[in-house]
Structure formats: structure tokens, C-alpha cells
Amino acid sequence: MKIGVIGGGQLGRMLALAGTPLGMSFAFLDPAPDACAAALGEHLLADYGDQEQLRQLANDVDLVTFEFESVPAETVAFLSQFVPVYPSAEALRIARDRWFEKSMFKDLGIPTPAFADIQSQADLDAAVASIGLPAVLKTRTLGYDGKGQKVLRTPEDVSGTFAELGSVPCLLEGFVPFTGEVSLIAVRARDGETRFYPLVHNTHDSGILRLSIASTDHPLQALAEDYAGRVLKQLDYVGVLAFEFFEVDGGLKANEIAPRVHNSGHWTTEGAECSQFENHLRAVAGLPLGSTAKVGESAMLNFIGEVPAVSEVIAVEDCHLHHYGKAFKAGRKVGHATVRSKDRATLDRQVKRVEALIKN
Ligand SMILES: Nc1ncnc2c1ncn2[C@@H]1O[C@H](COP(=O)(O)OP(=O)(O)O)[C@@H](O)[C@H]1O
Ligand SMILES: [Mg+2]
């Protein structure tokens, strides 16, 4: 089976690493000449709007999936005419736009931060008056790793901020004084069967994920599965979906969903019986889903800007390096390590050893 992937970054690369043993082959459409997934499949070097290349991709593969959600809606609609596309154009349309996404959560009775659609500085001033400060202004589309957003703390922060973010449609959100951030990686098959991985506790720095630790019997697991289940059903979703939550007042508030495999699920490659990458491919290909059970305690650390010395990373007990083969650059995710252990205290010590190797 040949899978077309829109986007050719590290997520596409890891999908191919998981799918190749299943007998799958891959073609990636990505406008970047140095797309790091290209080492593991064909690379169609083209813009996402290039209809000729999209046509060629559709002719050449059995189905199309995505490794990032900011694909133009027209691209997805165009491809859907010729080839099965999972997740659907509708799921992408909702998940790539923070206003549609939060409005869907609200309609489904899933708690969210207070939010308002912002089309102008006047909208922003009015929304700040009703939501209050602190608040977070985010571009509705194209934001990632904390890019395209700004925390507003004082009235001075508010003036001119709409222009600062590019005078594009935005969302204002109340700032959530969360006690923690967790994410739920879910997978739904074509026949509707749904499975969930254990909740993951995430630590961010400057909007970029640094550390994910898979939990054991998290008290909010059932609630998170209930919320995610509503979204999966609403979207008639096929594939892996990641759901980011804020933990607050002993409950959950929905932050965002990602219609794809997710950085906070990378631990599953070694830490779960079937990884998020394999399960995504199983789902979109119409194959039986794999077990989402943990195989022990598990964590993932991101390498931002540069990867520490390989010999030192893999010298840590049961530590597994994933090097993306990308050019090193400040603020860019260039690799990660997963760490496993039989017990949590040992895991924490292994995580500290890897953290000590990270320079930035
Ligand atoms: N409303 C909020 N209140 C408090 N912190 C927030 C809020 N929104 C975002 N953040 C912080 O910024 C991080 C990145 O924001 P997010 O909306 O998830 O965007 P991205 O698409 O960049 O991941 C979050 O993981 C969280 O740490
Ligand atoms: Mg996020």
C-alpha cells in the first residue's frame, strides 16, 4: 500500500519509519527542498496549491494523510475528489482554525477558556473589556510552538497588538491559571473503533514542548476520553487525534486539538505496545488497531536547536534517540529521546541525566 503524506517533516519521517515494516511505501508533498522525510520515501517538491502535483500524487497513492494541519482547505478538497483522504477535509477545516475548534468544543459541552473572535483592534479592545486580563491573543490559523500568539498582561500590552500579530483574524482567550498541561492521544478506525493512550503530562518552555511523561491511572483519564470521544464522533474522525488540555480546579479545559500524530505522543514508539505512528497508519489504511497500553514508565524529551552528543544520549539506560536529520537552528525541533523504566523514581533519574545533556 502506498501512502501520500502532505508535509515532509519529522512527523512524516516517523510515520514512514512505522509503516515501512507493514509493507507500506510513502510519497511526501512538501515545498521544502530539505524536507527530512524525503530520506524515507518519494519527495514531491511542490507547493500545497500545485494542482498538477496534487493530481500526480493522487494517481500514485492509495490514500492521502497529513503530518501537519495548516494545509489549505482547497488542497484537501481538491485531493478528496480523486483519492481517499484521512482525516477528512471537514476535520482539517475545524482543527486548523482556533475559532472553529473552540466553537466546536463549546457546542459539544467541553469546557474551554473564555474566547472571542477578533477581526480588528476594536474587537480586541471590546473582548479584553469582557474577558479581562491576563489573556492570550492567538492567530486563528498557522500558529505552532507558541508562534503567532502573545500574552496580554497589562492594558499597554493590548494597544497595537492586533497589528503586531499581522492584522489577521485572531482569537482572544482568557489566561488559564493551570496546575498542569496534559494531552490525550486518541486513534479512531474507519469502522469507528476508538482507543486512547494514557494521558501525558507536558511541560512547555516559551510555548515549545520540552518534556512529556506518560501517566499511570491518571484521575482525569476517563474525563479526557469522554471529551475526546465527543470530538472524534462529531468529526467522524479517522486516524490519530491529539487533544491538549489545561488541568485546572481538578478538571480539564480544552486547549486545542491536532488532527495528526503529535509530539506529546512520541514516547509511544518505545513506550507503548503499538506506537501512535503505527496506529495512525493502521487506522487510515483500514487495518485493525493496535494496543495503546504502556509497556512501562515512559518519558520523552525534545531536543531544540541541536541534538546532544549521540554517544552520551544513548549511554543513558533504556534511552532511545530519534534524530530528525534536519539542519540545526535555534528554536527548531531537531530530535528527541524517549526514556523507559520499570518504575517512576528510576525514570525521573534517567530524565534528569538526559536533561543535563541539553544545552538550550
Ligand atoms: N489560554 C491560555 N492560558 C494559559 N496558557 C496558555 C493559554 N493558551 C496557550 N497557553 C500556553 O501556550 C502554549 C502553546 O499554546 P497553544 O494554544 O497550545 O499553541 P500551539 O499551537 O503553539 O501549541 C500552551 O501549551 C500553554 O502552555
Ligand atoms: Mg499546543
mmCIF file of N, CA, C and O in Angstrom, residues 297-339:
data_model
loop_
_atom_site.group_PDB
_atom_site.id
_atom_site.type_symbol
_atom_site.label_atom_id
_atom_site.label_comp_id
_atom_site.label_asym_id
_atom_site.label_seq_id
_atom_site.Cartn_x
_atom_site.Cartn_y
_atom_site.Cartn_z
ATOM 1 N N GLU A 297 7.086 2.563 32.570
ATOM 2 C CA GLU A 297 7.072 4.018 32.723
ATOM 3 C C GLU A 297 7.824 4.612 31.539
ATOM 4 O O GLU A 297 8.803 4.033 31.055
ATOM 5 N N SER A 298 7.382 5.802 31.097
ATOM 6 C CA SER A 298 7.927 6.306 29.844
ATOM 7 C C SER A 298 7.901 7.829 29.779
ATOM 8 O O SER A 298 6.949 8.452 30.256
ATOM 9 N N ALA A 299 8.940 8.400 29.189
ATOM 10 C CA ALA A 299 9.004 9.860 29.037
ATOM 11 C C ALA A 299 9.664 10.206 27.712
ATOM 12 O O ALA A 299 10.303 9.355 27.077
ATOM 13 N N MET A 300 9.490 11.458 27.285
ATOM 14 C CA MET A 300 10.098 11.946 26.042
ATOM 15 C C MET A 300 10.655 13.339 26.284
ATOM 16 O O MET A 300 10.004 14.168 26.904
ATOM 17 N N LEU A 301 11.873 13.557 25.834
ATOM 18 C CA LEU A 301 12.486 14.890 25.941
ATOM 19 C C LEU A 301 12.783 15.410 24.542
ATOM 20 O O LEU A 301 13.366 14.690 23.720
ATOM 21 N N ASN A 302 12.406 16.644 24.283
ATOM 22 C CA ASN A 302 12.676 17.230 22.967
ATOM 23 C C ASN A 302 14.072 17.838 22.917
ATOM 24 O O ASN A 302 14.554 18.401 23.905
ATOM 25 N N PHE A 303 14.695 17.761 21.749
ATOM 26 C CA PHE A 303 15.945 18.478 21.518
ATOM 27 C C PHE A 303 15.643 19.660 20.601
ATOM 28 O O PHE A 303 15.206 19.482 19.459
ATOM 29 N N ILE A 304 15.843 20.851 21.126
ATOM 30 C CA ILE A 304 15.513 22.079 20.408
ATOM 31 C C ILE A 304 16.813 22.761 19.978
ATOM 32 O O ILE A 304 17.665 23.018 20.819
ATOM 33 N N GLY A 305 16.954 23.034 18.679
ATOM 34 C CA GLY A 305 18.143 23.748 18.195
ATOM 35 C C GLY A 305 19.292 22.824 17.860
ATOM 36 O O GLY A 305 19.867 22.924 16.794
ATOM 37 N N GLU A 306 19.633 21.918 18.774
ATOM 38 C CA GLU A 306 20.686 20.948 18.462
ATOM 39 C C GLU A 306 20.488 19.661 19.252
ATOM 40 O O GLU A 306 19.841 19.654 20.299
ATOM 41 N N VAL A 307 21.063 18.585 18.729
ATOM 42 C CA VAL A 307 20.990 17.285 19.395
ATOM 43 C C VAL A 307 22.281 17.107 20.193
ATOM 44 O O VAL A 307 23.366 17.323 19.647
ATOM 45 N N PRO A 308 22.184 16.710 21.469
ATOM 46 C CA PRO A 308 23.419 16.474 22.232
ATOM 47 C C PRO A 308 24.218 15.314 21.624
ATOM 48 O O PRO A 308 23.715 14.593 20.754
ATOM 49 N N ALA A 309 25.433 15.114 22.119
ATOM 50 C CA ALA A 309 26.292 14.050 21.575
ATOM 51 C C ALA A 309 25.562 12.704 21.629
ATOM 52 O O ALA A 309 25.080 12.289 22.687
ATOM 53 N N VAL A 310 25.504 12.040 20.471
ATOM 54 C CA VAL A 310 24.781 10.769 20.368
ATOM 55 C C VAL A 310 25.262 9.776 21.424
ATOM 56 O O VAL A 310 24.463 9.137 22.125
ATOM 57 N N SER A 311 26.593 9.656 21.562
ATOM 58 C CA SER A 311 27.147 8.650 22.480
ATOM 59 C C SER A 311 26.680 8.900 23.916
ATOM 60 O O SER A 311 26.469 7.965 24.680
ATOM 61 N N GLU A 312 26.507 10.166 24.274
ATOM 62 C CA GLU A 312 26.088 10.467 25.653
ATOM 63 C C GLU A 312 24.608 10.206 25.861
ATOM 64 O O GLU A 312 24.193 9.747 26.923
ATOM 65 N N VAL A 313 23.799 10.498 24.833
ATOM 66 C CA VAL A 313 22.348 10.268 24.974
ATOM 67 C C VAL A 313 22.071 8.774 25.119
ATOM 68 O O VAL A 313 21.365 8.340 26.035
ATOM 69 N N ILE A 314 22.666 7.979 24.237
ATOM 70 C CA ILE A 314 22.316 6.551 24.257
ATOM 71 C C ILE A 314 23.056 5.787 25.358
ATOM 72 O O ILE A 314 22.771 4.612 25.593
ATOM 73 N N ALA A 315 23.962 6.491 26.061
ATOM 74 C CA ALA A 315 24.599 5.860 27.222
ATOM 75 C C ALA A 315 23.654 5.828 28.419
ATOM 76 O O ALA A 315 23.846 5.055 29.355
ATOM 77 N N VAL A 316 22.608 6.647 28.396
ATOM 78 C CA VAL A 316 21.622 6.624 29.483
ATOM 79 C C VAL A 316 20.796 5.346 29.343
ATOM 80 O O VAL A 316 20.386 4.972 28.237
ATOM 81 N N GLU A 317 20.581 4.667 30.473
ATOM 82 C CA GLU A 317 19.867 3.387 30.486
ATOM 83 C C GLU A 317 18.496 3.474 29.792
ATOM 84 O O GLU A 317 17.698 4.356 30.092
ATOM 85 N N ASP A 318 18.237 2.566 28.884
ATOM 86 C CA ASP A 318 16.943 2.449 28.177
ATOM 87 C C ASP A 318 16.481 3.784 27.585
ATOM 88 O O ASP A 318 15.309 4.153 27.659
ATOM 89 N N CYS A 319 17.446 4.491 27.004
ATOM 90 C CA CYS A 319 17.166 5.782 26.367
ATOM 91 C C CYS A 319 17.317 5.614 24.854
ATOM 92 O O CYS A 319 18.270 4.998 24.386
ATOM 93 N N HIS A 320 16.387 6.143 24.092
ATOM 94 C CA HIS A 320 16.343 5.911 22.638
ATOM 95 C C HIS A 320 16.350 7.234 21.890
ATOM 96 O O HIS A 320 15.472 8.073 22.109
ATOM 97 N N LEU A 321 17.332 7.407 21.046
ATOM 98 C CA LEU A 321 17.493 8.680 20.330
ATOM 99 C C LEU A 321 16.749 8.660 19.000
ATOM 100 O O LEU A 321 16.786 7.674 18.255
ATOM 101 N N HIS A 322 16.078 9.762 18.726
ATOM 102 C CA HIS A 322 15.412 9.963 17.430
ATOM 103 C C HIS A 322 15.951 11.260 16.846
ATOM 104 O O HIS A 322 15.607 12.349 17.317
ATOM 105 N N HIS A 323 16.816 11.114 15.870
ATOM 106 C CA HIS A 323 17.479 12.260 15.253
ATOM 107 C C HIS A 323 16.744 12.528 13.938
ATOM 108 O O HIS A 323 16.589 11.627 13.123
ATOM 109 N N TYR A 324 16.284 13.770 13.738
ATOM 110 C CA TYR A 324 15.431 14.029 12.573
ATOM 111 C C TYR A 324 16.225 14.292 11.290
ATOM 112 O O TYR A 324 15.629 14.428 10.213
ATOM 113 N N GLY A 325 17.544 14.437 11.422
ATOM 114 C CA GLY A 325 18.348 14.705 10.225
ATOM 115 C C GLY A 325 18.064 16.067 9.626
ATOM 116 O O GLY A 325 18.170 16.253 8.404
ATOM 117 N N LYS A 326 17.678 17.021 10.482
ATOM 118 C CA LYS A 326 17.402 18.382 9.993
ATOM 119 C C LYS A 326 18.583 19.289 10.323
ATOM 120 O O LYS A 326 19.333 19.022 11.265
ATOM 121 N N ALA A 327 18.699 20.375 9.568
ATOM 122 C CA ALA A 327 19.734 21.356 9.889
ATOM 123 C C ALA A 327 19.424 21.958 11.266
ATOM 124 O O ALA A 327 18.267 22.220 11.586
ATOM 125 N N PHE A 328 20.455 22.126 12.070
ATOM 126 C CA PHE A 328 20.259 22.693 13.401
ATOM 127 C C PHE A 328 19.952 24.176 13.285
ATOM 128 O O PHE A 328 20.540 24.892 12.475
ATOM 129 N N LYS A 329 19.020 24.644 14.108
ATOM 130 C CA LYS A 329 18.606 26.040 14.073
ATOM 131 C C LYS A 329 17.945 26.362 15.408
ATOM 132 O O LYS A 329 17.171 25.536 15.924
ATOM 133 N N ALA A 330 18.219 27.555 15.937
ATOM 134 C CA ALA A 330 17.638 27.934 17.229
ATOM 135 C C ALA A 330 16.117 27.813 17.187
ATOM 136 O O ALA A 330 15.483 28.208 16.208
ATOM 137 N N GLY A 331 15.536 27.239 18.234
ATOM 138 C CA GLY A 331 14.084 27.157 18.347
ATOM 139 C C GLY A 331 13.433 26.053 17.530
ATOM 140 O O GLY A 331 12.228 25.857 17.615
ATOM 141 N N ARG A 332 14.224 25.313 16.743
ATOM 142 C CA ARG A 332 13.655 24.271 15.885
ATOM 143 C C ARG A 332 13.770 22.903 16.578
ATOM 144 O O ARG A 332 14.782 22.585 17.198
ATOM 145 N N LYS A 333 12.718 22.082 16.430
ATOM 146 C CA LYS A 333 12.781 20.727 16.969
ATOM 147 C C LYS A 333 13.640 19.880 16.036
ATOM 148 O O LYS A 333 13.282 19.683 14.876
ATOM 149 N N VAL A 334 14.765 19.387 16.548
ATOM 150 C CA VAL A 334 15.684 18.637 15.675
ATOM 151 C C VAL A 334 15.837 17.171 16.078
ATOM 152 O O VAL A 334 16.493 16.394 15.386
ATOM 153 N N GLY A 335 15.242 16.814 17.202
ATOM 154 C CA GLY A 335 15.295 15.420 17.620
ATOM 155 C C GLY A 335 14.622 15.258 18.972
ATOM 156 O O GLY A 335 14.148 16.229 19.568
ATOM 157 N N HIS A 336 14.516 14.015 19.414
ATOM 158 C CA HIS A 336 14.009 13.778 20.763
ATOM 159 C C HIS A 336 14.578 12.465 21.274
ATOM 160 O O HIS A 336 15.161 11.677 20.506
ATOM 161 N N ALA A 337 14.427 12.264 22.580
ATOM 162 C CA ALA A 337 14.801 10.979 23.164
ATOM 163 C C ALA A 337 13.616 10.446 23.945
ATOM 164 O O ALA A 337 12.880 11.219 24.554
ATOM 165 N N THR A 338 13.408 9.145 23.886
ATOM 166 C CA THR A 338 12.433 8.538 24.778
ATOM 167 C C THR A 338 13.207 7.735 25.814
ATOM 168 O O THR A 338 14.285 7.197 25.528
ATOM 169 N N VAL A 339 12.672 7.721 27.022
ATOM 170 C CA VAL A 339 13.315 7.005 28.118
ATOM 171 C C VAL A 339 12.284 6.070 28.725
ATOM 172 O O VAL A 339 11.130 6.453 28.890
#
